[in-house]
Short mmCIF file of C-alpha atoms in Angstrom, two decimals:
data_model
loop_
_atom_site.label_atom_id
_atom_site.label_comp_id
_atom_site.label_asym_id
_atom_site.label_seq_id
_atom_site.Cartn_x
_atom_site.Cartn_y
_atom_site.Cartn_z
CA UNK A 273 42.70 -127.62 13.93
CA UNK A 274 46.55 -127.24 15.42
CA UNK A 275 48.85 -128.29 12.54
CA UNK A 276 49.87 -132.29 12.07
CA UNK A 277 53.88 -133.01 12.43
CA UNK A 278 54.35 -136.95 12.21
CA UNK A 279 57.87 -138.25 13.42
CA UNK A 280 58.29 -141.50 11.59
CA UNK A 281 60.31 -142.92 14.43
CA UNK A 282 57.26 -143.45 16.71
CA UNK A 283 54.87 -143.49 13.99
CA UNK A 284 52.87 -146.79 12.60
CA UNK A 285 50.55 -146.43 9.87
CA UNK A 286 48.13 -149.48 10.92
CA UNK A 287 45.32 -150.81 8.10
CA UNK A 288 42.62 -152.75 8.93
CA UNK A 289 41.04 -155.44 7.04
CA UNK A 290 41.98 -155.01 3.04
CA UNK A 291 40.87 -158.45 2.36
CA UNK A 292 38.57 -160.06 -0.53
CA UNK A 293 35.76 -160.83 2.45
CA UNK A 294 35.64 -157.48 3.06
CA UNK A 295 36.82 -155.03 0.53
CA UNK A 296 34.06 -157.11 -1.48
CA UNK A 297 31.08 -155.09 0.58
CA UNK A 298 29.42 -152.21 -1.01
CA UNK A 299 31.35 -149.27 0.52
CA UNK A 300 29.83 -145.31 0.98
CA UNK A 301 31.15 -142.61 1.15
CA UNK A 302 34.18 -144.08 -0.62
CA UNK A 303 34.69 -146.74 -2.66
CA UNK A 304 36.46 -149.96 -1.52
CA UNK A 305 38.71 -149.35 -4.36
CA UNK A 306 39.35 -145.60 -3.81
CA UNK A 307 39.82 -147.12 -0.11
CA UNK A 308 42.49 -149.58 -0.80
CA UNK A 309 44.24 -147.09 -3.37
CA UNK A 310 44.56 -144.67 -0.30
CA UNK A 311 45.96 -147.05 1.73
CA UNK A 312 48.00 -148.28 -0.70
CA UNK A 313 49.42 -144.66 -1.41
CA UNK A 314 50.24 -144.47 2.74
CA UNK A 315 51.60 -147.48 3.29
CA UNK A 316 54.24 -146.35 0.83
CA UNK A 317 54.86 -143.18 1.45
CA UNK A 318 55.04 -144.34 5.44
CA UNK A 319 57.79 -146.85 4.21
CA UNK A 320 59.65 -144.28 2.63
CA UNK A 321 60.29 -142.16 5.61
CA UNK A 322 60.97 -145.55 7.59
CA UNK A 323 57.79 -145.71 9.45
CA UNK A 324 56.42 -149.09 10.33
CA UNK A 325 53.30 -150.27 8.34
CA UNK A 326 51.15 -152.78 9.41
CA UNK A 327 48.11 -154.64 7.61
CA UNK A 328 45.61 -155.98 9.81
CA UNK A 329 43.62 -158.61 9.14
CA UNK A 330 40.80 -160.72 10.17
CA UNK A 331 40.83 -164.56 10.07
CA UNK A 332 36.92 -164.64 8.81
CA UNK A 333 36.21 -168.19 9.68
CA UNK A 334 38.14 -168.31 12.53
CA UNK A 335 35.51 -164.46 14.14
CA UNK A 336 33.88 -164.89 17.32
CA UNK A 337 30.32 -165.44 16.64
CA UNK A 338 27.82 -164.08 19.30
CA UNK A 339 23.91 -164.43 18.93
CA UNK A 340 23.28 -160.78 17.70
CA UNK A 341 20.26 -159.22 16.32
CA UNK A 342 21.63 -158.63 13.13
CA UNK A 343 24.80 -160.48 11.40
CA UNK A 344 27.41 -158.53 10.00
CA UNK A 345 28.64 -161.88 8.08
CA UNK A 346 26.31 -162.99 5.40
CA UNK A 347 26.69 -166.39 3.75
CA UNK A 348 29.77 -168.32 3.13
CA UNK A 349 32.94 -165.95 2.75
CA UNK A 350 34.11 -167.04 -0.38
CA UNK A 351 37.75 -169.32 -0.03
CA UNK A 352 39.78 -166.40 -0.80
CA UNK A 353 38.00 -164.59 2.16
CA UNK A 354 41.53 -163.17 4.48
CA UNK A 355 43.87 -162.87 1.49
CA UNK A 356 44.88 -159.11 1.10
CA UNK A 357 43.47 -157.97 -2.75
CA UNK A 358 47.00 -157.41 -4.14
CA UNK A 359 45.94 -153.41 -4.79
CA UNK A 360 46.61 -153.09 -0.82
CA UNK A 361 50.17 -153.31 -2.12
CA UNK A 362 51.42 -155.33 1.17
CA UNK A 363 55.18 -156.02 1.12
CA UNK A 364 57.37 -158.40 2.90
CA UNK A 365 59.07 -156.04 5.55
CA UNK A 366 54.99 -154.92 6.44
CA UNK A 367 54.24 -156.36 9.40
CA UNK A 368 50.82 -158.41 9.31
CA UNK A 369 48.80 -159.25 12.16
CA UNK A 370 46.00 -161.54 12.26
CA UNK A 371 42.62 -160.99 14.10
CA UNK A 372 39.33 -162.84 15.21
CA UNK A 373 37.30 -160.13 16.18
CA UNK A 374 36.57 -156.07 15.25
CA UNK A 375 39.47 -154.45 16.75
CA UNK A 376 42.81 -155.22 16.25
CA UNK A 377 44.12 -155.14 19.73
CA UNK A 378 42.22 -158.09 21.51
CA UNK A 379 43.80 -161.40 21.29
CA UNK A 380 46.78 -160.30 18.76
CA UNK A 381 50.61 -159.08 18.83
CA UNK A 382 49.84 -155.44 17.51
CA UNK A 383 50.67 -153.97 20.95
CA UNK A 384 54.09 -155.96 21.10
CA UNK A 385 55.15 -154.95 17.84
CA UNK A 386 54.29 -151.11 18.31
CA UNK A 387 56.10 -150.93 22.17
CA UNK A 388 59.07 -152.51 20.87
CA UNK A 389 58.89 -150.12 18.25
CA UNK A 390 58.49 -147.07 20.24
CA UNK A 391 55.96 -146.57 18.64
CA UNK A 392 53.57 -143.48 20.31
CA UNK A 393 51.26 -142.29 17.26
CA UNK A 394 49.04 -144.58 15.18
CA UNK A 395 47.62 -143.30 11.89
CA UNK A 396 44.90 -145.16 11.09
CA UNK A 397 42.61 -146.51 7.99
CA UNK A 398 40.72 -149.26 6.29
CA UNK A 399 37.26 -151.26 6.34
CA UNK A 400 34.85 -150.47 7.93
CA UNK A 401 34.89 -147.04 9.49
CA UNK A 402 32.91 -147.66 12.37
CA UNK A 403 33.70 -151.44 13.43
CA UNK A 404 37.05 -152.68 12.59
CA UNK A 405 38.29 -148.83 12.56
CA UNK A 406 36.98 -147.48 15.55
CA UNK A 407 36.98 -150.77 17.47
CA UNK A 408 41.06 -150.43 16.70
CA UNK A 409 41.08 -146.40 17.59
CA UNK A 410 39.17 -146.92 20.90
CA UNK A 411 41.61 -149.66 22.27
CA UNK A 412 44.43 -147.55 20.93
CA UNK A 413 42.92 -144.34 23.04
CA UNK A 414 42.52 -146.57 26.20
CA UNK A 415 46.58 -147.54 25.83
CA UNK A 416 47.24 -144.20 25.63
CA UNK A 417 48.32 -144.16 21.66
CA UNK A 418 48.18 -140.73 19.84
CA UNK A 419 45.19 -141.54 17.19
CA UNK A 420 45.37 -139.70 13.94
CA UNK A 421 42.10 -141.10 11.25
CA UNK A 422 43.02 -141.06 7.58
CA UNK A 423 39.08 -139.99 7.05
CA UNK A 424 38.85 -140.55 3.23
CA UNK A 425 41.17 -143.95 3.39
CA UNK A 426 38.04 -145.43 5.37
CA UNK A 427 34.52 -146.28 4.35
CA UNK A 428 31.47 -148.15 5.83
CA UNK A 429 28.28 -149.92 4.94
CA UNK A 430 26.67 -146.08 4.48
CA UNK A 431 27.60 -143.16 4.21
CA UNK A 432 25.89 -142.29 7.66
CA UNK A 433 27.53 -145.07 9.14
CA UNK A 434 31.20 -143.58 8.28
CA UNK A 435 30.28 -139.98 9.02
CA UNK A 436 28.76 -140.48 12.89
CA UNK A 437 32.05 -141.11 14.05
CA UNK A 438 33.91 -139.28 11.67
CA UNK A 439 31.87 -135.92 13.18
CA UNK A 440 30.81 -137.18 16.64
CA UNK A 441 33.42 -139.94 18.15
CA UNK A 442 36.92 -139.65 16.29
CA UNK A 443 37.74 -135.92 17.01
CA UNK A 444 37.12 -136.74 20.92
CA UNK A 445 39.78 -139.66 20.47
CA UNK A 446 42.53 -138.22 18.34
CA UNK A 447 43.20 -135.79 14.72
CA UNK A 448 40.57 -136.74 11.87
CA UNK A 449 42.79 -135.51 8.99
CA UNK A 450 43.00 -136.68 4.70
CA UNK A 451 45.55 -138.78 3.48
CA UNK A 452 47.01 -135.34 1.93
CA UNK A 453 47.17 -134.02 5.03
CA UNK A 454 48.92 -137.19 6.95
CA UNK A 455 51.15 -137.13 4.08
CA UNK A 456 52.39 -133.33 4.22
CA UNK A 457 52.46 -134.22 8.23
CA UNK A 458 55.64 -137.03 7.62
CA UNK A 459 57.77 -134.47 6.40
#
């Protein structure tokens, strides 16, 4: 593993999905708590050293439905559904961006805001690990973004379903590193 350095300049910490609809789900190998707390934790230390910060989020009513096999969405989201829980710690200068499917490149204005940014390296957590996280990673890979995965500031539905591409897809994409890590990396 070749040592982390993180320029602020051209760095954007990007969260995805820290909302009531989803930070509700039952969350392994983390906690949605211990989730949110992490990405709490970055997105301030990120705005300390001037990097952007951006909290994705999907519009839950407004998500492409698809006949599928198996619904990720079950029953009514409750009202309070694409509110950020106030523990994400989101502050006015954060840039939000709003989203209607799993990744947060389709359809939005995250790649505007990180080219006029400059804006090469995207450090990347939230919920879940392997749809709204890696959905956002692989369309960040294809643009030719530098990838780094906060690993323990993501979670999924199991604890299989966050390590598969934790182990098996992220490394091939980008740097799987801890918040600790990401942290010591911005200097």
């Amino acid at each position: 593993m070749s040592d982390l350095v993180l320029d602020p300049k051209t760095t954007a910490l990007v969260l995805i999905d820290l909302e009531y609809g989803i930070a509700a789900m039952d969350l392994a190998p983390y906690s949605s708590a211990d989730v949110v707390s992490r990405c709490a934790g970055l997105a301030k230390t990120f705005r300390k050293k001037g990097a952007a910060v951006i909290f994705v989020k999907v519009l839950i009513p407004e998500m492409l439905q698809l006949p599928v096999d198996t619904s990720l969405m079950r029953g009514t989201p409750p009202p309070n559904a694409t509110e950020f829980v106030p523990e994400a710690g989101v502050q006015a200068e954060d840039l939000i961006v709003k989203k209607r499917s799993w990744g947060a490149f389709y359809g939005t204005d995250l790649e505007l805001h990180l080219r006029r940014r400059g804006i090469k390296t995207i450090v990347i957590g939230g919920i879940a690990t392997n749809f709204g996280v890696e959905s956002t990673a692989r369309a960040a890979f294809d643009q030719g973004y530098e990838v780094v995965f906060a690993e323990d500031a993501m979670s999924s539905v199991s604890a299989e379903a966050h390590e598969f591409p934790i182990k098996n897809v992220f490394p091939m994409m980008g740097r799987v590193r801890s918040v600790t890590q990401i942290v010591k990396a911005l200097g």
